[in-house]
mmCIF file with all atom_site columns, C-alpha atoms in Angstrom:
data_model
loop_
_atom_site.group_PDB
_atom_site.id
_atom_site.type_symbol
_atom_site.label_atom_id
_atom_site.label_alt_id
_atom_site.label_comp_id
_atom_site.label_asym_id
_atom_site.label_entity_id
_atom_site.label_seq_id
_atom_site.pdbx_PDB_ins_code
_atom_site.Cartn_x
_atom_site.Cartn_y
_atom_site.Cartn_z
_atom_site.occupancy
_atom_site.B_iso_or_equiv
_atom_site.pdbx_formal_charge
_atom_site.auth_seq_id
_atom_site.auth_comp_id
_atom_site.auth_asym_id
_atom_site.auth_atom_id
_atom_site.pdbx_PDB_model_num
ATOM 1   C CA . MET A 1 1   ? -21.918 4.212   -6.019  1.00 86.00 ? 254 MET A CA 1
ATOM 2   C CA . THR A 1 2   ? -21.371 0.555   -6.821  1.00 95.00 ? 255 THR A CA 1
ATOM 3   C CA . GLN A 1 3   ? -18.629 -1.379  -5.017  1.00 94.00 ? 256 GLN A CA 1
ATOM 4   C CA . ASN A 1 4   ? -16.506 -1.274  -8.174  1.00 92.00 ? 257 ASN A CA 1
ATOM 5   C CA . GLU A 1 5   ? -16.899 2.504   -8.474  1.00 96.00 ? 258 GLU A CA 1
ATOM 6   C CA . THR A 1 6   ? -16.058 2.924   -4.797  1.00 97.00 ? 259 THR A CA 1
ATOM 7   C CA . ASP A 1 7   ? -12.935 0.771   -5.178  1.00 98.00 ? 260 ASP A CA 1
ATOM 8   C CA . LEU A 1 8   ? -11.800 2.769   -8.221  1.00 97.00 ? 261 LEU A CA 1
ATOM 9   C CA . PHE A 1 9   ? -12.422 6.064   -6.419  1.00 98.00 ? 262 PHE A CA 1
ATOM 10  C CA . PHE A 1 10  ? -10.422 5.240   -3.294  1.00 98.00 ? 263 PHE A CA 1
ATOM 11  C CA . MET A 1 11  ? -7.646  3.551   -5.286  1.00 98.00 ? 264 MET A CA 1
ATOM 12  C CA . ALA A 1 12  ? -7.238  6.797   -7.236  1.00 98.00 ? 265 ALA A CA 1
ATOM 13  C CA . HIS A 1 13  ? -6.665  8.532   -3.905  1.00 98.00 ? 266 HIS A CA 1
ATOM 14  C CA . ALA A 1 14  ? -4.086  5.884   -2.915  1.00 98.00 ? 267 ALA A CA 1
ATOM 15  C CA . ILE A 1 15  ? -2.295  6.486   -6.238  1.00 98.00 ? 268 ILE A CA 1
ATOM 16  C CA . SER A 1 16  ? -2.145  10.223  -5.467  1.00 98.00 ? 269 SER A CA 1
ATOM 17  C CA . LEU A 1 17  ? -0.596  9.398   -2.073  1.00 98.00 ? 270 LEU A CA 1
ATOM 18  C CA . ALA A 1 18  ? 2.003   7.211   -3.789  1.00 98.00 ? 271 ALA A CA 1
ATOM 19  C CA . LYS A 1 19  ? 3.104   10.351  -5.642  1.00 98.00 ? 272 LYS A CA 1
ATOM 20  C CA . LYS A 1 20  ? 3.924   11.921  -2.271  1.00 98.00 ? 273 LYS A CA 1
ATOM 21  C CA . ALA A 1 21  ? 6.242   9.002   -1.557  1.00 98.00 ? 274 ALA A CA 1
ATOM 22  C CA . GLU A 1 22  ? 7.868   9.385   -4.948  1.00 97.00 ? 275 GLU A CA 1
ATOM 23  C CA . ALA A 1 23  ? 8.446   13.097  -4.313  1.00 96.00 ? 276 ALA A CA 1
ATOM 24  C CA . LEU A 1 24  ? 10.486  12.016  -1.265  1.00 96.00 ? 277 LEU A CA 1
ATOM 25  C CA . ASP A 1 25  ? 12.439  9.537   -3.443  1.00 95.00 ? 278 ASP A CA 1
ATOM 26  C CA . GLU A 1 26  ? 10.629  6.683   -1.697  1.00 97.00 ? 279 GLU A CA 1
ATOM 27  C CA . VAL A 1 27  ? 9.124   3.674   -3.461  1.00 97.00 ? 280 VAL A CA 1
ATOM 28  C CA . PRO A 1 28  ? 5.753   5.035   -4.636  1.00 98.00 ? 281 PRO A CA 1
ATOM 29  C CA . VAL A 1 29  ? 3.177   3.162   -2.586  1.00 98.00 ? 282 VAL A CA 1
ATOM 30  C CA . GLY A 1 30  ? 0.095   4.833   -1.160  1.00 98.00 ? 283 GLY A CA 1
ATOM 31  C CA . ALA A 1 31  ? -2.605  3.518   1.173   1.00 98.00 ? 284 ALA A CA 1
ATOM 32  C CA . VAL A 1 32  ? -6.002  4.661   2.434   1.00 98.00 ? 285 VAL A CA 1
ATOM 33  C CA . VAL A 1 33  ? -8.175  3.241   5.217   1.00 98.00 ? 286 VAL A CA 1
ATOM 34  C CA . VAL A 1 34  ? -11.890 3.836   4.731   1.00 98.00 ? 287 VAL A CA 1
ATOM 35  C CA . HIS A 1 35  ? -14.425 3.286   7.518   1.00 98.00 ? 288 HIS A CA 1
ATOM 36  C CA . LEU A 1 36  ? -18.129 3.581   6.761   1.00 95.00 ? 289 LEU A CA 1
ATOM 37  C CA . GLY A 1 37  ? -17.380 5.494   3.556   1.00 96.00 ? 290 GLY A CA 1
ATOM 38  C CA . GLN A 1 38  ? -14.998 8.021   5.146   1.00 97.00 ? 291 GLN A CA 1
ATOM 39  C CA . ILE A 1 39  ? -11.208 8.182   4.930   1.00 98.00 ? 292 ILE A CA 1
ATOM 40  C CA . VAL A 1 40  ? -9.879  7.681   8.459   1.00 98.00 ? 293 VAL A CA 1
ATOM 41  C CA . GLY A 1 41  ? -6.252  6.973   7.643   1.00 98.00 ? 294 GLY A CA 1
ATOM 42  C CA . GLU A 1 42  ? -3.820  7.518   4.844   1.00 98.00 ? 295 GLU A CA 1
ATOM 43  C CA . GLY A 1 43  ? -0.159  6.932   4.283   1.00 98.00 ? 296 GLY A CA 1
ATOM 44  C CA . TRP A 1 44  ? 2.660   6.669   1.825   1.00 98.00 ? 297 TRP A CA 1
ATOM 45  C CA . ASN A 1 45  ? 6.040   5.009   2.046   1.00 98.00 ? 298 ASN A CA 1
ATOM 46  C CA . ARG A 1 46  ? 8.475   6.875   4.303   1.00 98.00 ? 299 ARG A CA 1
ATOM 47  C CA . LEU A 1 47  ? 11.062  4.233   5.156   1.00 97.00 ? 300 LEU A CA 1
ATOM 48  C CA . ILE A 1 48  ? 14.035  6.282   4.003   1.00 96.00 ? 301 ILE A CA 1
ATOM 49  C CA . SER A 1 49  ? 12.886  9.702   5.228   1.00 96.00 ? 302 SER A CA 1
ATOM 50  C CA . GLN A 1 50  ? 11.885  8.365   8.657   1.00 97.00 ? 303 GLN A CA 1
ATOM 51  C CA . HIS A 1 51  ? 14.732  5.840   8.973   1.00 98.00 ? 304 HIS A CA 1
ATOM 52  C CA . ASP A 1 52  ? 12.106  3.256   9.849   1.00 98.00 ? 305 ASP A CA 1
ATOM 53  C CA . ALA A 1 53  ? 11.722  -0.148  8.193   1.00 97.00 ? 306 ALA A CA 1
ATOM 54  C CA . THR A 1 54  ? 8.099   -0.280  9.383   1.00 98.00 ? 307 THR A CA 1
ATOM 55  C CA . ALA A 1 55  ? 7.084   3.028   7.744   1.00 98.00 ? 308 ALA A CA 1
ATOM 56  C CA . HIS A 1 56  ? 5.263   1.334   4.879   1.00 98.00 ? 309 HIS A CA 1
ATOM 57  C CA . ALA A 1 57  ? 2.230   3.143   3.453   1.00 98.00 ? 310 ALA A CA 1
ATOM 58  C CA . GLU A 1 58  ? -0.131  0.576   4.983   1.00 98.00 ? 311 GLU A CA 1
ATOM 59  C CA . MET A 1 59  ? 1.408   0.857   8.450   1.00 98.00 ? 312 MET A CA 1
ATOM 60  C CA . MET A 1 60  ? 1.164   4.657   8.363   1.00 98.00 ? 313 MET A CA 1
ATOM 61  C CA . ALA A 1 61  ? -2.496  4.459   7.296   1.00 98.00 ? 314 ALA A CA 1
ATOM 62  C CA . LEU A 1 62  ? -3.331  1.878   9.981   1.00 98.00 ? 315 LEU A CA 1
ATOM 63  C CA . ARG A 1 63  ? -1.686  3.993   12.697  1.00 98.00 ? 316 ARG A CA 1
ATOM 64  C CA . GLN A 1 64  ? -3.594  7.093   11.638  1.00 98.00 ? 317 GLN A CA 1
ATOM 65  C CA . ALA A 1 65  ? -6.905  5.210   11.396  1.00 98.00 ? 318 ALA A CA 1
ATOM 66  C CA . GLY A 1 66  ? -6.444  3.671   14.845  1.00 98.00 ? 319 GLY A CA 1
ATOM 67  C CA . ALA A 1 67  ? -5.666  7.050   16.366  1.00 98.00 ? 320 ALA A CA 1
ATOM 68  C CA . ARG A 1 68  ? -8.627  8.693   14.643  1.00 98.00 ? 321 ARG A CA 1
ATOM 69  C CA . LEU A 1 69  ? -11.087 5.957   15.639  1.00 98.00 ? 322 LEU A CA 1
ATOM 70  C CA . GLN A 1 70  ? -9.484  5.548   19.082  1.00 98.00 ? 323 GLN A CA 1
ATOM 71  C CA . ASN A 1 71  ? -9.294  1.795   18.542  1.00 97.00 ? 324 ASN A CA 1
ATOM 72  C CA . TYR A 1 72  ? -6.700  -0.481  16.982  1.00 97.00 ? 325 TYR A CA 1
ATOM 73  C CA . ARG A 1 73  ? -9.495  -2.775  15.866  1.00 97.00 ? 326 ARG A CA 1
ATOM 74  C CA . LEU A 1 74  ? -10.638 -1.424  12.543  1.00 97.00 ? 327 LEU A CA 1
ATOM 75  C CA . LEU A 1 75  ? -13.714 -3.559  12.058  1.00 93.00 ? 328 LEU A CA 1
ATOM 76  C CA . ASP A 1 76  ? -15.760 -2.683  8.973   1.00 94.00 ? 329 ASP A CA 1
ATOM 77  C CA . ALA A 1 77  ? -12.793 -0.796  7.487   1.00 98.00 ? 330 ALA A CA 1
ATOM 78  C CA . VAL A 1 78  ? -11.302 -1.268  4.041   1.00 98.00 ? 331 VAL A CA 1
ATOM 79  C CA . MET A 1 79  ? -7.648  -0.725  3.124   1.00 98.00 ? 332 MET A CA 1
ATOM 80  C CA . TYR A 1 80  ? -6.853  0.512   -0.387  1.00 98.00 ? 333 TYR A CA 1
ATOM 81  C CA . VAL A 1 81  ? -3.189  0.177   -1.324  1.00 98.00 ? 334 VAL A CA 1
ATOM 82  C CA . THR A 1 82  ? -1.366  0.516   -4.626  1.00 98.00 ? 335 THR A CA 1
ATOM 83  C CA . LEU A 1 83  ? 0.840   -2.566  -4.133  1.00 98.00 ? 336 LEU A CA 1
ATOM 84  C CA . GLU A 1 84  ? -0.025  -5.984  -2.734  1.00 98.00 ? 337 GLU A CA 1
ATOM 85  C CA . PRO A 1 85  ? 0.828   -5.974  0.985   1.00 98.00 ? 338 PRO A CA 1
ATOM 86  C CA . CYS A 1 86  ? 4.066   -7.517  2.240   1.00 98.00 ? 339 CYS A CA 1
ATOM 87  C CA . PRO A 1 87  ? 4.046   -10.034 5.132   1.00 98.00 ? 340 PRO A CA 1
ATOM 88  C CA . MET A 1 88  ? 4.505   -7.310  7.780   1.00 98.00 ? 341 MET A CA 1
ATOM 89  C CA . CYS A 1 89  ? 1.625   -5.210  6.484   1.00 98.00 ? 342 CYS A CA 1
ATOM 90  C CA . ALA A 1 90  ? -0.639  -8.210  5.898   1.00 98.00 ? 343 ALA A CA 1
ATOM 91  C CA . SER A 1 91  ? -0.038  -9.335  9.489   1.00 97.00 ? 344 SER A CA 1
ATOM 92  C CA . ALA A 1 92  ? -0.826  -5.850  10.772  1.00 98.00 ? 345 ALA A CA 1
ATOM 93  C CA . MET A 1 93  ? -4.088  -5.930  8.826   1.00 98.00 ? 346 MET A CA 1
ATOM 94  C CA . VAL A 1 94  ? -5.007  -9.247  10.428  1.00 97.00 ? 347 VAL A CA 1
ATOM 95  C CA . HIS A 1 95  ? -4.200  -7.876  13.904  1.00 97.00 ? 348 HIS A CA 1
ATOM 96  C CA . SER A 1 96  ? -6.166  -4.693  13.233  1.00 98.00 ? 349 SER A CA 1
ATOM 97  C CA . ARG A 1 97  ? -9.170  -6.729  12.048  1.00 97.00 ? 350 ARG A CA 1
ATOM 98  C CA . ILE A 1 98  ? -9.465  -4.845  8.753   1.00 97.00 ? 351 ILE A CA 1
ATOM 99  C CA . GLY A 1 99  ? -12.429 -6.325  6.929   1.00 96.00 ? 352 GLY A CA 1
ATOM 100 C CA . ARG A 1 100 ? -11.148 -6.039  3.367   1.00 98.00 ? 353 ARG A CA 1
ATOM 101 C CA . VAL A 1 101 ? -8.035  -5.007  1.465   1.00 98.00 ? 354 VAL A CA 1
ATOM 102 C CA . VAL A 1 102 ? -8.112  -3.823  -2.134  1.00 98.00 ? 355 VAL A CA 1
ATOM 103 C CA . PHE A 1 103 ? -4.791  -3.519  -3.921  1.00 98.00 ? 356 PHE A CA 1
ATOM 104 C CA . GLY A 1 104 ? -3.540  -2.446  -7.304  1.00 98.00 ? 357 GLY A CA 1
ATOM 105 C CA . ALA A 1 105 ? -0.346  -4.119  -8.500  1.00 98.00 ? 358 ALA A CA 1
ATOM 106 C CA . TYR A 1 106 ? 0.580   -7.668  -7.578  1.00 98.00 ? 359 TYR A CA 1
ATOM 107 C CA . ASP A 1 107 ? 3.969   -8.175  -5.894  1.00 97.00 ? 360 ASP A CA 1
ATOM 108 C CA . LEU A 1 108 ? 5.467   -11.367 -7.261  1.00 96.00 ? 361 LEU A CA 1
ATOM 109 C CA . LYS A 1 109 ? 8.455   -11.177 -4.887  1.00 96.00 ? 362 LYS A CA 1
ATOM 110 C CA . THR A 1 110 ? 6.977   -10.458 -1.459  1.00 96.00 ? 363 THR A CA 1
ATOM 111 C CA . GLY A 1 111 ? 3.204   -10.331 -1.924  1.00 97.00 ? 364 GLY A CA 1
ATOM 112 C CA . ALA A 1 112 ? 1.347   -11.720 1.084   1.00 97.00 ? 365 ALA A CA 1
ATOM 113 C CA . ALA A 1 113 ? -2.201  -11.425 -0.245  1.00 97.00 ? 366 ALA A CA 1
ATOM 114 C CA . GLY A 1 114 ? -1.984  -14.340 -2.651  1.00 95.00 ? 367 GLY A CA 1
ATOM 115 C CA . SER A 1 115 ? 0.989   -13.860 -4.977  1.00 96.00 ? 368 SER A CA 1
ATOM 116 C CA . VAL A 1 116 ? 3.756   -15.478 -2.924  1.00 97.00 ? 369 VAL A CA 1
ATOM 117 C CA . MET A 1 117 ? 1.749   -16.371 0.168   1.00 96.00 ? 370 MET A CA 1
ATOM 118 C CA . ASN A 1 118 ? -1.595  -15.448 1.660   1.00 96.00 ? 371 ASN A CA 1
ATOM 119 C CA . LEU A 1 119 ? -1.318  -14.354 5.269   1.00 96.00 ? 372 LEU A CA 1
ATOM 120 C CA . LEU A 1 120 ? -4.690  -12.621 5.077   1.00 96.00 ? 373 LEU A CA 1
ATOM 121 C CA . SER A 1 121 ? -6.541  -15.923 5.086   1.00 93.00 ? 374 SER A CA 1
ATOM 122 C CA . TYR A 1 122 ? -3.981  -18.237 6.646   1.00 92.00 ? 375 TYR A CA 1
ATOM 123 C CA . PRO A 1 123 ? -5.895  -21.047 8.408   1.00 92.00 ? 376 PRO A CA 1
ATOM 124 C CA . GLY A 1 124 ? -4.124  -20.604 11.750  1.00 89.00 ? 377 GLY A CA 1
ATOM 125 C CA . VAL A 1 125 ? -4.942  -16.935 12.353  1.00 89.00 ? 378 VAL A CA 1
ATOM 126 C CA . ASN A 1 126 ? -7.958  -15.707 14.293  1.00 89.00 ? 379 ASN A CA 1
ATOM 127 C CA . HIS A 1 127 ? -9.153  -13.168 11.703  1.00 94.00 ? 380 HIS A CA 1
ATOM 128 C CA . HIS A 1 128 ? -9.321  -13.419 7.927   1.00 96.00 ? 381 HIS A CA 1
ATOM 129 C CA . VAL A 1 129 ? -9.189  -10.387 5.680   1.00 97.00 ? 382 VAL A CA 1
ATOM 130 C CA . GLN A 1 130 ? -10.941 -10.468 2.324   1.00 96.00 ? 383 GLN A CA 1
ATOM 131 C CA . SER A 1 131 ? -8.623  -9.366  -0.456  1.00 97.00 ? 384 SER A CA 1
ATOM 132 C CA . TYR A 1 132 ? -9.205  -8.165  -3.969  1.00 97.00 ? 385 TYR A CA 1
ATOM 133 C CA . GLY A 1 133 ? -6.297  -7.369  -6.276  1.00 97.00 ? 386 GLY A CA 1
ATOM 134 C CA . GLY A 1 134 ? -5.836  -5.762  -9.654  1.00 97.00 ? 387 GLY A CA 1
ATOM 135 C CA . VAL A 1 135 ? -7.817  -2.546  -9.109  1.00 98.00 ? 388 VAL A CA 1
ATOM 136 C CA . ARG A 1 136 ? -6.223  0.104   -11.332 1.00 98.00 ? 389 ARG A CA 1
ATOM 137 C CA . GLU A 1 137 ? -3.457  -2.450  -11.678 1.00 98.00 ? 390 GLU A CA 1
ATOM 138 C CA . GLU A 1 138 ? -1.886  -0.972  -14.791 1.00 98.00 ? 391 GLU A CA 1
ATOM 139 C CA . GLU A 1 139 ? -1.648  2.539   -13.287 1.00 97.00 ? 392 GLU A CA 1
ATOM 140 C CA . CYS A 1 140 ? -0.149  1.195   -10.070 1.00 98.00 ? 393 CYS A CA 1
ATOM 141 C CA . ARG A 1 141 ? 2.303   -1.092  -11.859 1.00 98.00 ? 394 ARG A CA 1
ATOM 142 C CA . ASP A 1 142 ? 3.343   1.642   -14.314 1.00 98.00 ? 395 ASP A CA 1
ATOM 143 C CA . GLN A 1 143 ? 3.972   4.075   -11.454 1.00 97.00 ? 396 GLN A CA 1
ATOM 144 C CA . LEU A 1 144 ? 6.255   1.577   -9.709  1.00 97.00 ? 397 LEU A CA 1
ATOM 145 C CA . GLN A 1 145 ? 8.054   0.485   -12.873 1.00 97.00 ? 398 GLN A CA 1
ATOM 146 C CA . ALA A 1 146 ? 8.724   4.088   -13.938 1.00 97.00 ? 399 ALA A CA 1
ATOM 147 C CA . PHE A 1 147 ? 10.172  4.853   -10.501 1.00 97.00 ? 400 PHE A CA 1
ATOM 148 C CA . PHE A 1 148 ? 12.562  1.880   -10.586 1.00 96.00 ? 401 PHE A CA 1
ATOM 149 C CA . ARG A 1 149 ? 13.502  2.623   -14.201 1.00 96.00 ? 402 ARG A CA 1
ATOM 150 C CA . ARG A 1 150 ? 14.451  6.193   -13.224 1.00 95.00 ? 403 ARG A CA 1
ATOM 151 C CA . ARG A 1 151 ? 16.378  4.891   -10.208 1.00 92.00 ? 404 ARG A CA 1
ATOM 152 C CA . ARG A 1 152 ? 18.356  2.407   -12.352 1.00 93.00 ? 405 ARG A CA 1
ATOM 153 C CA . ASP A 1 153 ? 19.078  5.107   -14.939 1.00 89.00 ? 406 ASP A CA 1
ATOM 154 C CA . GLU A 1 154 ? 20.320  7.442   -12.199 1.00 89.00 ? 407 GLU A CA 1
ATOM 155 C CA . ILE A 1 155 ? 22.645  4.754   -10.827 1.00 87.00 ? 408 ILE A CA 1
ATOM 156 C CA . LYS A 1 156 ? 24.015  4.104   -14.320 1.00 86.00 ? 409 LYS A CA 1
ATOM 157 C CA . ARG A 1 157 ? 24.568  7.838   -14.852 1.00 88.00 ? 410 ARG A CA 1
ATOM 158 C CA . ILE A 1 158 ? 26.437  8.171   -11.546 1.00 84.00 ? 411 ILE A CA 1
ATOM 159 C CA . LYS A 1 159 ? 28.622  5.150   -12.316 1.00 83.00 ? 412 LYS A CA 1
ATOM 160 C CA . LYS A 1 160 ? 29.389  6.534   -15.764 1.00 82.00 ? 413 LYS A CA 1
ATOM 161 C CA . GLU A 1 161 ? 30.357  9.933   -14.320 1.00 84.00 ? 414 GLU A CA 1
ATOM 162 C CA . ARG A 1 162 ? 32.710  8.287   -11.843 1.00 84.00 ? 415 ARG A CA 1
ATOM 163 C CA . GLY A 1 163 ? 34.291  6.475   -14.741 1.00 72.00 ? 416 GLY A CA 1
#
C-alpha cells in the first residue's frame, strides 16, 4: 500500500470509532495508534460517560498503545484522529514521542496542529511530531457537523416543549 492508501485505510477505522463516541452521545472523535503497520491503540471520546476531561479519543488511544507496547514512548508510531488535536492531546503526543499524526477535520477553535497553534513542532520542545491534516476531511467534518446540528435541534425542541 502507498502512504496515501495507508492513511485513508486507518482514517476510515478512526471514523468508525468516532461512531462509538456518538452512540454514547459524546462528540464523535475517534483515534487509532498504529505501530509498524499494526493497530496498538484505539479510542473514542468518553469525557461525559467517564466524567473525565482527559478522556479524549487521542488520550485513550495513547494509553492503550503504551500499555500494549509496555512503553510510554511510542517511537515509530502514527496517530490517526478524525479531528485536529487540541493542546492537551498534542502535548501528550509530543511526550509520547509519536512520530506522525494524521488528522481529518481542522479545528479552527482549538486546533494545536497548525490551525490555531502548532504545539507539535513548537521550537522549545524536545520532540517534534510530523502532522498531516485533511485526510478524509469532508467525512470527518460532516460527522461532527451533523452531531452538533442534532444536538442544537434537540435543545431547541426541549426549550419549545417547556414553553
